[in-house]
Amino acid sequence: ELLTDSHQRVQKSGTQALKQIGSVIKNPEIQAIVPVLLDALQEPTKKTQASLQILIQTRFVHFIDAPSLALIIPVIERAFQNRSTETRKMAAQIIGNIYSLTDSKDLAPYLANILPGLKTSLLDPVPEVRAVSAHALGSMVRAMGEEAFQEIVPWLMEHLVLESSPVDRSGAAQGLSEVIFGLGADRLEKSMKEIIDRSQQLDLAAHVRDGYMMMFIYLPNVLAAI
């Protein structure tokens, strides 16, 4: 926000601060694209998509340190607010890719800003966006544990049985499948029993059973990817 402020002095201070962050980045892959990330932060409307494409193409082999995240995450936050389906899909894909290479304590401060966009993408009308977002959510849960996502399972359960939208039910089923898998074998076994029981309860409303039945579509796909 400082970089797009109408006052030039504020913009200059923000740019200088980000350049200082860029100068202490240890990850060599991020070091190589610092100018691209700074461009995206300074001109988000014009440069966000190009920076996302470069991040997608980058093969990360080194640990992604806190200064690297300080440049990457704001770009992703803006991308989730973009109307472009492709832009939001790339943002989710990048999130899914970087979580296994970062320290959870470095990621924690960004969760509150990332989750709203990821939730919106999880309920996107485009199936591919939902799939990539669900996978990203599962990666986050695996990396950080359920404690960091206290409200995500209740939120997914709420949308799994939402009467008004089959798309929401589908996205929630995908997300819940990835999250349950990310929480480990014990949680998976416990959840499977509930899913089977609920899907067979004939006294439940049709849309509720439909939501649980969708879990049988997506869970096998998640397990097959092991």
mmCIF file with all atom_site columns, C-alpha atoms in Angstrom:
data_model
loop_
_atom_site.group_PDB
_atom_site.id
_atom_site.type_symbol
_atom_site.label_atom_id
_atom_site.label_alt_id
_atom_site.label_comp_id
_atom_site.label_asym_id
_atom_site.label_entity_id
_atom_site.label_seq_id
_atom_site.pdbx_PDB_ins_code
_atom_site.Cartn_x
_atom_site.Cartn_y
_atom_site.Cartn_z
_atom_site.occupancy
_atom_site.B_iso_or_equiv
_atom_site.pdbx_formal_charge
_atom_site.auth_seq_id
_atom_site.auth_comp_id
_atom_site.auth_asym_id
_atom_site.auth_atom_id
_atom_site.pdbx_PDB_model_num
ATOM 1   C CA . GLU A 1 1   ? 0.000   0.000   0.000   1.00 0.00 ? 1   GLU A CA 1
ATOM 2   C CA . LEU A 1 2   ? 2.891   2.351   0.728   1.00 0.00 ? 2   LEU A CA 1
ATOM 3   C CA . LEU A 1 3   ? 4.188   1.827   -2.796  1.00 0.00 ? 3   LEU A CA 1
ATOM 4   C CA . THR A 1 4   ? 0.917   2.946   -4.374  1.00 0.00 ? 4   THR A CA 1
ATOM 5   C CA . ASP A 1 5   ? 0.382   5.911   -2.016  1.00 0.00 ? 5   ASP A CA 1
ATOM 6   C CA . SER A 1 6   ? -0.324  9.217   -3.756  1.00 0.00 ? 6   SER A CA 1
ATOM 7   C CA . HIS A 1 7   ? 2.507   10.963  -1.884  1.00 0.00 ? 7   HIS A CA 1
ATOM 8   C CA . GLN A 1 8   ? 5.867   10.496  -3.585  1.00 0.00 ? 8   GLN A CA 1
ATOM 9   C CA . ARG A 1 9   ? 7.786   10.679  -0.314  1.00 0.00 ? 9   ARG A CA 1
ATOM 10  C CA . VAL A 1 10  ? 5.739   7.800   1.114   1.00 0.00 ? 10  VAL A CA 1
ATOM 11  C CA . GLN A 1 11  ? 6.245   5.794   -2.085  1.00 0.00 ? 11  GLN A CA 1
ATOM 12  C CA . LYS A 1 12  ? 9.979   6.407   -1.963  1.00 0.00 ? 12  LYS A CA 1
ATOM 13  C CA . SER A 1 13  ? 10.193  5.277   1.667   1.00 0.00 ? 13  SER A CA 1
ATOM 14  C CA . GLY A 1 14  ? 8.233   2.118   0.896   1.00 0.00 ? 14  GLY A CA 1
ATOM 15  C CA . THR A 1 15  ? 10.393  1.301   -2.110  1.00 0.00 ? 15  THR A CA 1
ATOM 16  C CA . GLN A 1 16  ? 13.569  1.803   -0.108  1.00 0.00 ? 16  GLN A CA 1
ATOM 17  C CA . ALA A 1 17  ? 12.287  -0.458  2.682   1.00 0.00 ? 17  ALA A CA 1
ATOM 18  C CA . LEU A 1 18  ? 11.515  -3.252  0.220   1.00 0.00 ? 18  LEU A CA 1
ATOM 19  C CA . LYS A 1 19  ? 14.902  -2.904  -1.450  1.00 0.00 ? 19  LYS A CA 1
ATOM 20  C CA . GLN A 1 20  ? 16.500  -3.316  1.970   1.00 0.00 ? 20  GLN A CA 1
ATOM 21  C CA . ILE A 1 21  ? 14.447  -6.473  2.509   1.00 0.00 ? 21  ILE A CA 1
ATOM 22  C CA . GLY A 1 22  ? 15.525  -7.724  -0.900  1.00 0.00 ? 22  GLY A CA 1
ATOM 23  C CA . SER A 1 23  ? 19.181  -7.163  -0.034  1.00 0.00 ? 23  SER A CA 1
ATOM 24  C CA . VAL A 1 24  ? 19.081  -9.616  2.904   1.00 0.00 ? 24  VAL A CA 1
ATOM 25  C CA . ILE A 1 25  ? 17.266  -12.453 1.121   1.00 0.00 ? 25  ILE A CA 1
ATOM 26  C CA . LYS A 1 26  ? 19.265  -15.677 1.346   1.00 0.00 ? 26  LYS A CA 1
ATOM 27  C CA . ASN A 1 27  ? 17.252  -17.828 -1.043  1.00 0.00 ? 27  ASN A CA 1
ATOM 28  C CA . PRO A 1 28  ? 19.142  -17.726 -4.382  1.00 0.00 ? 28  PRO A CA 1
ATOM 29  C CA . GLU A 1 29  ? 16.025  -18.381 -6.468  1.00 0.00 ? 29  GLU A CA 1
ATOM 30  C CA . ILE A 1 30  ? 14.261  -15.386 -4.934  1.00 0.00 ? 30  ILE A CA 1
ATOM 31  C CA . GLN A 1 31  ? 17.406  -13.236 -5.089  1.00 0.00 ? 31  GLN A CA 1
ATOM 32  C CA . ALA A 1 32  ? 17.353  -13.673 -8.854  1.00 0.00 ? 32  ALA A CA 1
ATOM 33  C CA . ILE A 1 33  ? 13.810  -12.312 -9.215  1.00 0.00 ? 33  ILE A CA 1
ATOM 34  C CA . VAL A 1 34  ? 13.786  -9.537  -6.590  1.00 0.00 ? 34  VAL A CA 1
ATOM 35  C CA . PRO A 1 35  ? 13.475  -6.826  -9.293  1.00 0.00 ? 35  PRO A CA 1
ATOM 36  C CA . VAL A 1 36  ? 10.435  -8.625  -10.738 1.00 0.00 ? 36  VAL A CA 1
ATOM 37  C CA . LEU A 1 37  ? 8.741   -8.821  -7.330  1.00 0.00 ? 37  LEU A CA 1
ATOM 38  C CA . LEU A 1 38  ? 9.479   -5.157  -6.614  1.00 0.00 ? 38  LEU A CA 1
ATOM 39  C CA . ASP A 1 39  ? 7.950   -4.215  -9.973  1.00 0.00 ? 39  ASP A CA 1
ATOM 40  C CA . ALA A 1 40  ? 4.800   -6.168  -9.086  1.00 0.00 ? 40  ALA A CA 1
ATOM 41  C CA . LEU A 1 41  ? 4.532   -4.393  -5.745  1.00 0.00 ? 41  LEU A CA 1
ATOM 42  C CA . GLN A 1 42  ? 5.066   -0.970  -7.311  1.00 0.00 ? 42  GLN A CA 1
ATOM 43  C CA . GLU A 1 43  ? 2.778   -1.514  -10.317 1.00 0.00 ? 43  GLU A CA 1
ATOM 44  C CA . PRO A 1 44  ? 0.364   -4.261  -9.261  1.00 0.00 ? 44  PRO A CA 1
ATOM 45  C CA . THR A 1 45  ? -2.149  -3.679  -12.054 1.00 0.00 ? 45  THR A CA 1
ATOM 46  C CA . LYS A 1 46  ? 0.440   -4.091  -14.796 1.00 0.00 ? 46  LYS A CA 1
ATOM 47  C CA . LYS A 1 47  ? 3.044   -6.402  -13.303 1.00 0.00 ? 47  LYS A CA 1
ATOM 48  C CA . THR A 1 48  ? 1.304   -8.892  -10.978 1.00 0.00 ? 48  THR A CA 1
ATOM 49  C CA . GLN A 1 49  ? 0.522   -11.544 -13.589 1.00 0.00 ? 49  GLN A CA 1
ATOM 50  C CA . ALA A 1 50  ? 4.033   -11.490 -15.057 1.00 0.00 ? 50  ALA A CA 1
ATOM 51  C CA . SER A 1 51  ? 5.582   -11.903 -11.608 1.00 0.00 ? 51  SER A CA 1
ATOM 52  C CA . LEU A 1 52  ? 3.264   -14.827 -10.841 1.00 0.00 ? 52  LEU A CA 1
ATOM 53  C CA . GLN A 1 53  ? 4.259   -16.540 -14.068 1.00 0.00 ? 53  GLN A CA 1
ATOM 54  C CA . ILE A 1 54  ? 7.934   -16.222 -13.137 1.00 0.00 ? 54  ILE A CA 1
ATOM 55  C CA . LEU A 1 55  ? 7.249   -17.581 -9.644  1.00 0.00 ? 55  LEU A CA 1
ATOM 56  C CA . ILE A 1 56  ? 5.386   -20.533 -11.172 1.00 0.00 ? 56  ILE A CA 1
ATOM 57  C CA . GLN A 1 57  ? 8.304   -21.260 -13.485 1.00 0.00 ? 57  GLN A CA 1
ATOM 58  C CA . THR A 1 58  ? 10.901  -20.951 -10.718 1.00 0.00 ? 58  THR A CA 1
ATOM 59  C CA . ARG A 1 59  ? 12.145  -24.287 -9.393  1.00 0.00 ? 59  ARG A CA 1
ATOM 60  C CA . PHE A 1 60  ? 12.624  -23.775 -5.667  1.00 0.00 ? 60  PHE A CA 1
ATOM 61  C CA . VAL A 1 61  ? 15.289  -26.008 -4.161  1.00 0.00 ? 61  VAL A CA 1
ATOM 62  C CA . HIS A 1 62  ? 16.427  -23.861 -1.232  1.00 0.00 ? 62  HIS A CA 1
ATOM 63  C CA . PHE A 1 63  ? 14.650  -22.905 1.980   1.00 0.00 ? 63  PHE A CA 1
ATOM 64  C CA . ILE A 1 64  ? 12.426  -19.841 1.548   1.00 0.00 ? 64  ILE A CA 1
ATOM 65  C CA . ASP A 1 65  ? 13.396  -17.419 4.303   1.00 0.00 ? 65  ASP A CA 1
ATOM 66  C CA . ALA A 1 66  ? 11.333  -14.710 6.013   1.00 0.00 ? 66  ALA A CA 1
ATOM 67  C CA . PRO A 1 67  ? 12.630  -11.814 3.852   1.00 0.00 ? 67  PRO A CA 1
ATOM 68  C CA . SER A 1 68  ? 11.671  -13.796 0.736   1.00 0.00 ? 68  SER A CA 1
ATOM 69  C CA . LEU A 1 69  ? 8.135   -14.216 2.067   1.00 0.00 ? 69  LEU A CA 1
ATOM 70  C CA . ALA A 1 70  ? 7.946   -10.490 2.781   1.00 0.00 ? 70  ALA A CA 1
ATOM 71  C CA . LEU A 1 71  ? 8.163   -9.883  -0.967  1.00 0.00 ? 71  LEU A CA 1
ATOM 72  C CA . ILE A 1 72  ? 6.255   -12.911 -2.260  1.00 0.00 ? 72  ILE A CA 1
ATOM 73  C CA . ILE A 1 73  ? 3.178   -12.891 -0.016  1.00 0.00 ? 73  ILE A CA 1
ATOM 74  C CA . PRO A 1 74  ? 1.993   -9.316  -0.785  1.00 0.00 ? 74  PRO A CA 1
ATOM 75  C CA . VAL A 1 75  ? 2.084   -10.170 -4.500  1.00 0.00 ? 75  VAL A CA 1
ATOM 76  C CA . ILE A 1 76  ? -0.024  -13.272 -3.847  1.00 0.00 ? 76  ILE A CA 1
ATOM 77  C CA . GLU A 1 77  ? -2.470  -11.333 -1.669  1.00 0.00 ? 77  GLU A CA 1
ATOM 78  C CA . ARG A 1 78  ? -3.115  -8.909  -4.520  1.00 0.00 ? 78  ARG A CA 1
ATOM 79  C CA . ALA A 1 79  ? -3.427  -11.754 -6.994  1.00 0.00 ? 79  ALA A CA 1
ATOM 80  C CA . PHE A 1 80  ? -6.247  -13.322 -4.984  1.00 0.00 ? 80  PHE A CA 1
ATOM 81  C CA . GLN A 1 81  ? -8.160  -10.037 -5.297  1.00 0.00 ? 81  GLN A CA 1
ATOM 82  C CA . ASN A 1 82  ? -7.807  -10.054 -9.080  1.00 0.00 ? 82  ASN A CA 1
ATOM 83  C CA . ARG A 1 83  ? -10.822 -10.796 -11.274 1.00 0.00 ? 83  ARG A CA 1
ATOM 84  C CA . SER A 1 84  ? -8.765  -12.979 -13.596 1.00 0.00 ? 84  SER A CA 1
ATOM 85  C CA . THR A 1 85  ? -9.335  -16.692 -13.071 1.00 0.00 ? 85  THR A CA 1
ATOM 86  C CA . GLU A 1 86  ? -5.822  -17.491 -14.299 1.00 0.00 ? 86  GLU A CA 1
ATOM 87  C CA . THR A 1 87  ? -4.256  -14.995 -11.884 1.00 0.00 ? 87  THR A CA 1
ATOM 88  C CA . ARG A 1 88  ? -6.085  -16.434 -8.880  1.00 0.00 ? 88  ARG A CA 1
ATOM 89  C CA . LYS A 1 89  ? -5.233  -19.972 -9.959  1.00 0.00 ? 89  LYS A CA 1
ATOM 90  C CA . MET A 1 90  ? -1.533  -19.093 -10.158 1.00 0.00 ? 90  MET A CA 1
ATOM 91  C CA . ALA A 1 91  ? -1.660  -17.476 -6.715  1.00 0.00 ? 91  ALA A CA 1
ATOM 92  C CA . ALA A 1 92  ? -3.098  -20.659 -5.201  1.00 0.00 ? 92  ALA A CA 1
ATOM 93  C CA . GLN A 1 93  ? -0.558  -22.813 -7.023  1.00 0.00 ? 93  GLN A CA 1
ATOM 94  C CA . ILE A 1 94  ? 2.354   -20.764 -5.695  1.00 0.00 ? 94  ILE A CA 1
ATOM 95  C CA . ILE A 1 95  ? 1.020   -20.978 -2.145  1.00 0.00 ? 95  ILE A CA 1
ATOM 96  C CA . GLY A 1 96  ? 0.806   -24.747 -2.473  1.00 0.00 ? 96  GLY A CA 1
ATOM 97  C CA . ASN A 1 97  ? 4.353   -24.926 -3.818  1.00 0.00 ? 97  ASN A CA 1
ATOM 98  C CA . ILE A 1 98  ? 6.142   -22.820 -1.212  1.00 0.00 ? 98  ILE A CA 1
ATOM 99  C CA . TYR A 1 99  ? 4.628   -24.145 2.018   1.00 0.00 ? 99  TYR A CA 1
ATOM 100 C CA . SER A 1 100 ? 6.842   -27.221 2.155   1.00 0.00 ? 100 SER A CA 1
ATOM 101 C CA . LEU A 1 101 ? 9.967   -25.050 1.891   1.00 0.00 ? 101 LEU A CA 1
ATOM 102 C CA . THR A 1 102 ? 9.210   -22.517 4.598   1.00 0.00 ? 102 THR A CA 1
ATOM 103 C CA . ASP A 1 103 ? 9.201   -22.318 8.374   1.00 0.00 ? 103 ASP A CA 1
ATOM 104 C CA . SER A 1 104 ? 5.663   -22.299 9.769   1.00 0.00 ? 104 SER A CA 1
ATOM 105 C CA . LYS A 1 105 ? 6.505   -19.508 12.205  1.00 0.00 ? 105 LYS A CA 1
ATOM 106 C CA . ASP A 1 106 ? 7.524   -17.290 9.276   1.00 0.00 ? 106 ASP A CA 1
ATOM 107 C CA . LEU A 1 107 ? 4.247   -18.017 7.498   1.00 0.00 ? 107 LEU A CA 1
ATOM 108 C CA . ALA A 1 108 ? 1.947   -17.562 10.487  1.00 0.00 ? 108 ALA A CA 1
ATOM 109 C CA . PRO A 1 109 ? 1.758   -13.733 10.306  1.00 0.00 ? 109 PRO A CA 1
ATOM 110 C CA . TYR A 1 110 ? 0.424   -13.930 6.757   1.00 0.00 ? 110 TYR A CA 1
ATOM 111 C CA . LEU A 1 111 ? -2.384  -16.439 7.302   1.00 0.00 ? 111 LEU A CA 1
ATOM 112 C CA . ALA A 1 112 ? -5.057  -13.869 8.087   1.00 0.00 ? 112 ALA A CA 1
ATOM 113 C CA . ASN A 1 113 ? -4.349  -12.126 4.780   1.00 0.00 ? 113 ASN A CA 1
ATOM 114 C CA . ILE A 1 114 ? -4.028  -15.245 2.632   1.00 0.00 ? 114 ILE A CA 1
ATOM 115 C CA . LEU A 1 115 ? -6.993  -17.319 3.822   1.00 0.00 ? 115 LEU A CA 1
ATOM 116 C CA . PRO A 1 116 ? -9.829  -15.020 2.662   1.00 0.00 ? 116 PRO A CA 1
ATOM 117 C CA . GLY A 1 117 ? -8.558  -15.075 -0.925  1.00 0.00 ? 117 GLY A CA 1
ATOM 118 C CA . LEU A 1 118 ? -7.918  -18.796 -0.806  1.00 0.00 ? 118 LEU A CA 1
ATOM 119 C CA . LYS A 1 119 ? -11.431 -19.447 0.517   1.00 0.00 ? 119 LYS A CA 1
ATOM 120 C CA . THR A 1 120 ? -12.946 -17.376 -2.277  1.00 0.00 ? 120 THR A CA 1
ATOM 121 C CA . SER A 1 121 ? -10.920 -19.288 -4.869  1.00 0.00 ? 121 SER A CA 1
ATOM 122 C CA . LEU A 1 122 ? -11.990 -22.580 -3.309  1.00 0.00 ? 122 LEU A CA 1
ATOM 123 C CA . LEU A 1 123 ? -15.592 -21.654 -4.171  1.00 0.00 ? 123 LEU A CA 1
ATOM 124 C CA . ASP A 1 124 ? -14.759 -20.401 -7.668  1.00 0.00 ? 124 ASP A CA 1
ATOM 125 C CA . PRO A 1 125 ? -17.088 -21.456 -10.519 1.00 0.00 ? 125 PRO A CA 1
ATOM 126 C CA . VAL A 1 126 ? -14.073 -22.780 -12.475 1.00 0.00 ? 126 VAL A CA 1
ATOM 127 C CA . PRO A 1 127 ? -13.278 -26.379 -11.389 1.00 0.00 ? 127 PRO A CA 1
ATOM 128 C CA . GLU A 1 128 ? -9.530  -26.029 -12.005 1.00 0.00 ? 128 GLU A CA 1
ATOM 129 C CA . VAL A 1 129 ? -9.300  -23.022 -9.689  1.00 0.00 ? 129 VAL A CA 1
ATOM 130 C CA . ARG A 1 130 ? -11.145 -24.962 -6.986  1.00 0.00 ? 130 ARG A CA 1
ATOM 131 C CA . ALA A 1 131 ? -8.816  -27.943 -7.390  1.00 0.00 ? 131 ALA A CA 1
ATOM 132 C CA . VAL A 1 132 ? -5.606  -25.905 -7.156  1.00 0.00 ? 132 VAL A CA 1
ATOM 133 C CA . SER A 1 133 ? -6.944  -23.928 -4.182  1.00 0.00 ? 133 SER A CA 1
ATOM 134 C CA . ALA A 1 134 ? -7.953  -27.108 -2.352  1.00 0.00 ? 134 ALA A CA 1
ATOM 135 C CA . HIS A 1 135 ? -4.488  -28.566 -2.863  1.00 0.00 ? 135 HIS A CA 1
ATOM 136 C CA . ALA A 1 136 ? -2.899  -25.344 -1.579  1.00 0.00 ? 136 ALA A CA 1
ATOM 137 C CA . LEU A 1 137 ? -5.075  -25.443 1.528   1.00 0.00 ? 137 LEU A CA 1
ATOM 138 C CA . GLY A 1 138 ? -4.079  -29.042 2.182   1.00 0.00 ? 138 GLY A CA 1
ATOM 139 C CA . SER A 1 139 ? -0.402  -28.125 1.817   1.00 0.00 ? 139 SER A CA 1
ATOM 140 C CA . MET A 1 140 ? -0.805  -25.313 4.331   1.00 0.00 ? 140 MET A CA 1
ATOM 141 C CA . VAL A 1 141 ? -2.474  -27.589 6.873   1.00 0.00 ? 141 VAL A CA 1
ATOM 142 C CA . ARG A 1 142 ? 0.213   -30.256 6.458   1.00 0.00 ? 142 ARG A CA 1
ATOM 143 C CA . ALA A 1 143 ? 2.943   -27.674 6.999   1.00 0.00 ? 143 ALA A CA 1
ATOM 144 C CA . MET A 1 144 ? 1.424   -25.769 9.922   1.00 0.00 ? 144 MET A CA 1
ATOM 145 C CA . GLY A 1 145 ? -0.963  -28.182 11.663  1.00 0.00 ? 145 GLY A CA 1
ATOM 146 C CA . GLU A 1 146 ? -4.618  -27.870 12.600  1.00 0.00 ? 146 GLU A CA 1
ATOM 147 C CA . GLU A 1 147 ? -3.896  -25.434 15.451  1.00 0.00 ? 147 GLU A CA 1
ATOM 148 C CA . ALA A 1 148 ? -3.192  -22.687 12.921  1.00 0.00 ? 148 ALA A CA 1
ATOM 149 C CA . PHE A 1 149 ? -6.522  -23.314 11.149  1.00 0.00 ? 149 PHE A CA 1
ATOM 150 C CA . GLN A 1 150 ? -9.056  -23.555 13.969  1.00 0.00 ? 150 GLN A CA 1
ATOM 151 C CA . GLU A 1 151 ? -11.939 -22.226 11.879  1.00 0.00 ? 151 GLU A CA 1
ATOM 152 C CA . ILE A 1 152 ? -11.199 -23.843 8.539   1.00 0.00 ? 152 ILE A CA 1
ATOM 153 C CA . VAL A 1 153 ? -12.823 -27.260 9.128   1.00 0.00 ? 153 VAL A CA 1
ATOM 154 C CA . PRO A 1 154 ? -16.074 -25.736 10.523  1.00 0.00 ? 154 PRO A CA 1
ATOM 155 C CA . TRP A 1 155 ? -16.128 -23.334 7.557   1.00 0.00 ? 155 TRP A CA 1
ATOM 156 C CA . LEU A 1 156 ? -15.667 -26.184 5.095   1.00 0.00 ? 156 LEU A CA 1
ATOM 157 C CA . MET A 1 157 ? -18.354 -28.259 6.824   1.00 0.00 ? 157 MET A CA 1
ATOM 158 C CA . GLU A 1 158 ? -20.766 -25.331 6.621   1.00 0.00 ? 158 GLU A CA 1
ATOM 159 C CA . HIS A 1 159 ? -20.245 -24.957 2.864   1.00 0.00 ? 159 HIS A CA 1
ATOM 160 C CA . LEU A 1 160 ? -20.286 -28.719 2.292   1.00 0.00 ? 160 LEU A CA 1
ATOM 161 C CA . VAL A 1 161 ? -24.014 -28.756 3.072   1.00 0.00 ? 161 VAL A CA 1
ATOM 162 C CA . LEU A 1 162 ? -24.959 -25.333 1.708   1.00 0.00 ? 162 LEU A CA 1
ATOM 163 C CA . GLU A 1 163 ? -28.357 -25.616 0.063   1.00 0.00 ? 163 GLU A CA 1
ATOM 164 C CA . SER A 1 164 ? -28.025 -22.674 -2.303  1.00 0.00 ? 164 SER A CA 1
ATOM 165 C CA . SER A 1 165 ? -24.883 -23.634 -4.222  1.00 0.00 ? 165 SER A CA 1
ATOM 166 C CA . PRO A 1 166 ? -23.668 -26.954 -5.682  1.00 0.00 ? 166 PRO A CA 1
ATOM 167 C CA . VAL A 1 167 ? -20.437 -25.148 -6.614  1.00 0.00 ? 167 VAL A CA 1
ATOM 168 C CA . ASP A 1 168 ? -19.817 -24.263 -2.970  1.00 0.00 ? 168 ASP A CA 1
ATOM 169 C CA . ARG A 1 169 ? -20.513 -27.856 -1.944  1.00 0.00 ? 169 ARG A CA 1
ATOM 170 C CA . SER A 1 170 ? -18.079 -29.121 -4.550  1.00 0.00 ? 170 SER A CA 1
ATOM 171 C CA . GLY A 1 171 ? -15.326 -26.695 -3.531  1.00 0.00 ? 171 GLY A CA 1
ATOM 172 C CA . ALA A 1 172 ? -15.844 -27.472 0.145   1.00 0.00 ? 172 ALA A CA 1
ATOM 173 C CA . ALA A 1 173 ? -15.686 -31.218 -0.563  1.00 0.00 ? 173 ALA A CA 1
ATOM 174 C CA . GLN A 1 174 ? -12.396 -30.779 -2.409  1.00 0.00 ? 174 GLN A CA 1
ATOM 175 C CA . GLY A 1 175 ? -10.954 -28.566 0.294   1.00 0.00 ? 175 GLY A CA 1
ATOM 176 C CA . LEU A 1 176 ? -12.122 -30.841 3.092   1.00 0.00 ? 176 LEU A CA 1
ATOM 177 C CA . SER A 1 177 ? -10.636 -33.881 1.350   1.00 0.00 ? 177 SER A CA 1
ATOM 178 C CA . GLU A 1 178 ? -7.228  -32.199 1.122   1.00 0.00 ? 178 GLU A CA 1
ATOM 179 C CA . VAL A 1 179 ? -7.398  -30.905 4.703   1.00 0.00 ? 179 VAL A CA 1
ATOM 180 C CA . ILE A 1 180 ? -8.441  -34.258 6.191   1.00 0.00 ? 180 ILE A CA 1
ATOM 181 C CA . PHE A 1 181 ? -5.602  -35.958 4.338   1.00 0.00 ? 181 PHE A CA 1
ATOM 182 C CA . GLY A 1 182 ? -3.222  -33.263 5.558   1.00 0.00 ? 182 GLY A CA 1
ATOM 183 C CA . LEU A 1 183 ? -4.226  -33.904 9.164   1.00 0.00 ? 183 LEU A CA 1
ATOM 184 C CA . GLY A 1 184 ? -3.025  -37.511 9.041   1.00 0.00 ? 184 GLY A CA 1
ATOM 185 C CA . ALA A 1 185 ? -4.255  -41.104 9.063   1.00 0.00 ? 185 ALA A CA 1
ATOM 186 C CA . ASP A 1 186 ? -6.099  -40.976 12.404  1.00 0.00 ? 186 ASP A CA 1
ATOM 187 C CA . ARG A 1 187 ? -8.174  -37.975 11.360  1.00 0.00 ? 187 ARG A CA 1
ATOM 188 C CA . LEU A 1 188 ? -8.830  -39.547 7.964   1.00 0.00 ? 188 LEU A CA 1
ATOM 189 C CA . GLU A 1 189 ? -10.137 -42.776 9.512   1.00 0.00 ? 189 GLU A CA 1
ATOM 190 C CA . LYS A 1 190 ? -12.390 -40.912 11.934  1.00 0.00 ? 190 LYS A CA 1
ATOM 191 C CA . SER A 1 191 ? -13.732 -38.615 9.221   1.00 0.00 ? 191 SER A CA 1
ATOM 192 C CA . MET A 1 192 ? -14.433 -41.449 6.793   1.00 0.00 ? 192 MET A CA 1
ATOM 193 C CA . LYS A 1 193 ? -16.806 -43.084 9.270   1.00 0.00 ? 193 LYS A CA 1
ATOM 194 C CA . GLU A 1 194 ? -18.754 -39.847 9.672   1.00 0.00 ? 194 GLU A CA 1
ATOM 195 C CA . ILE A 1 195 ? -18.841 -39.241 5.915   1.00 0.00 ? 195 ILE A CA 1
ATOM 196 C CA . ILE A 1 196 ? -20.179 -42.732 5.204   1.00 0.00 ? 196 ILE A CA 1
ATOM 197 C CA . ASP A 1 197 ? -22.782 -42.509 7.967   1.00 0.00 ? 197 ASP A CA 1
ATOM 198 C CA . ARG A 1 198 ? -24.043 -39.084 6.907   1.00 0.00 ? 198 ARG A CA 1
ATOM 199 C CA . SER A 1 199 ? -24.219 -39.934 3.212   1.00 0.00 ? 199 SER A CA 1
ATOM 200 C CA . GLN A 1 200 ? -26.471 -42.913 4.026   1.00 0.00 ? 200 GLN A CA 1
ATOM 201 C CA . GLN A 1 201 ? -28.906 -41.037 6.297   1.00 0.00 ? 201 GLN A CA 1
ATOM 202 C CA . LEU A 1 202 ? -32.072 -40.929 4.225   1.00 0.00 ? 202 LEU A CA 1
ATOM 203 C CA . ASP A 1 203 ? -33.747 -38.508 6.617   1.00 0.00 ? 203 ASP A CA 1
ATOM 204 C CA . LEU A 1 204 ? -31.242 -35.777 5.726   1.00 0.00 ? 204 LEU A CA 1
ATOM 205 C CA . ALA A 1 205 ? -32.060 -33.170 3.096   1.00 0.00 ? 205 ALA A CA 1
ATOM 206 C CA . ALA A 1 206 ? -30.935 -34.079 -0.420  1.00 0.00 ? 206 ALA A CA 1
ATOM 207 C CA . HIS A 1 207 ? -28.388 -31.249 -0.614  1.00 0.00 ? 207 HIS A CA 1
ATOM 208 C CA . VAL A 1 208 ? -26.799 -32.379 2.663   1.00 0.00 ? 208 VAL A CA 1
ATOM 209 C CA . ARG A 1 209 ? -26.364 -35.951 1.428   1.00 0.00 ? 209 ARG A CA 1
ATOM 210 C CA . ASP A 1 210 ? -25.101 -34.564 -1.877  1.00 0.00 ? 210 ASP A CA 1
ATOM 211 C CA . GLY A 1 211 ? -22.333 -32.675 -0.086  1.00 0.00 ? 211 GLY A CA 1
ATOM 212 C CA . TYR A 1 212 ? -21.173 -35.785 1.736   1.00 0.00 ? 212 TYR A CA 1
ATOM 213 C CA . MET A 1 213 ? -21.434 -37.881 -1.429  1.00 0.00 ? 213 MET A CA 1
ATOM 214 C CA . MET A 1 214 ? -19.073 -35.446 -3.149  1.00 0.00 ? 214 MET A CA 1
ATOM 215 C CA . MET A 1 215 ? -16.425 -36.451 -0.636  1.00 0.00 ? 215 MET A CA 1
ATOM 216 C CA . PHE A 1 216 ? -16.378 -39.879 -2.308  1.00 0.00 ? 216 PHE A CA 1
ATOM 217 C CA . ILE A 1 217 ? -15.422 -38.155 -5.563  1.00 0.00 ? 217 ILE A CA 1
ATOM 218 C CA . TYR A 1 218 ? -12.511 -36.127 -4.224  1.00 0.00 ? 218 TYR A CA 1
ATOM 219 C CA . LEU A 1 219 ? -11.017 -38.189 -1.387  1.00 0.00 ? 219 LEU A CA 1
ATOM 220 C CA . PRO A 1 220 ? -9.940  -41.060 -3.677  1.00 0.00 ? 220 PRO A CA 1
ATOM 221 C CA . ASN A 1 221 ? -8.198  -38.535 -5.944  1.00 0.00 ? 221 ASN A CA 1
ATOM 222 C CA . VAL A 1 222 ? -6.289  -37.110 -2.982  1.00 0.00 ? 222 VAL A CA 1
ATOM 223 C CA . LEU A 1 223 ? -5.279  -40.562 -1.758  1.00 0.00 ? 223 LEU A CA 1
ATOM 224 C CA . ALA A 1 224 ? -4.272  -41.654 -5.270  1.00 0.00 ? 224 ALA A CA 1
ATOM 225 C CA . ALA A 1 225 ? -1.794  -38.778 -5.454  1.00 0.00 ? 225 ALA A CA 1
ATOM 226 C CA . ILE A 1 226 ? 0.248   -40.136 -2.502  1.00 0.00 ? 226 ILE A CA 1
#
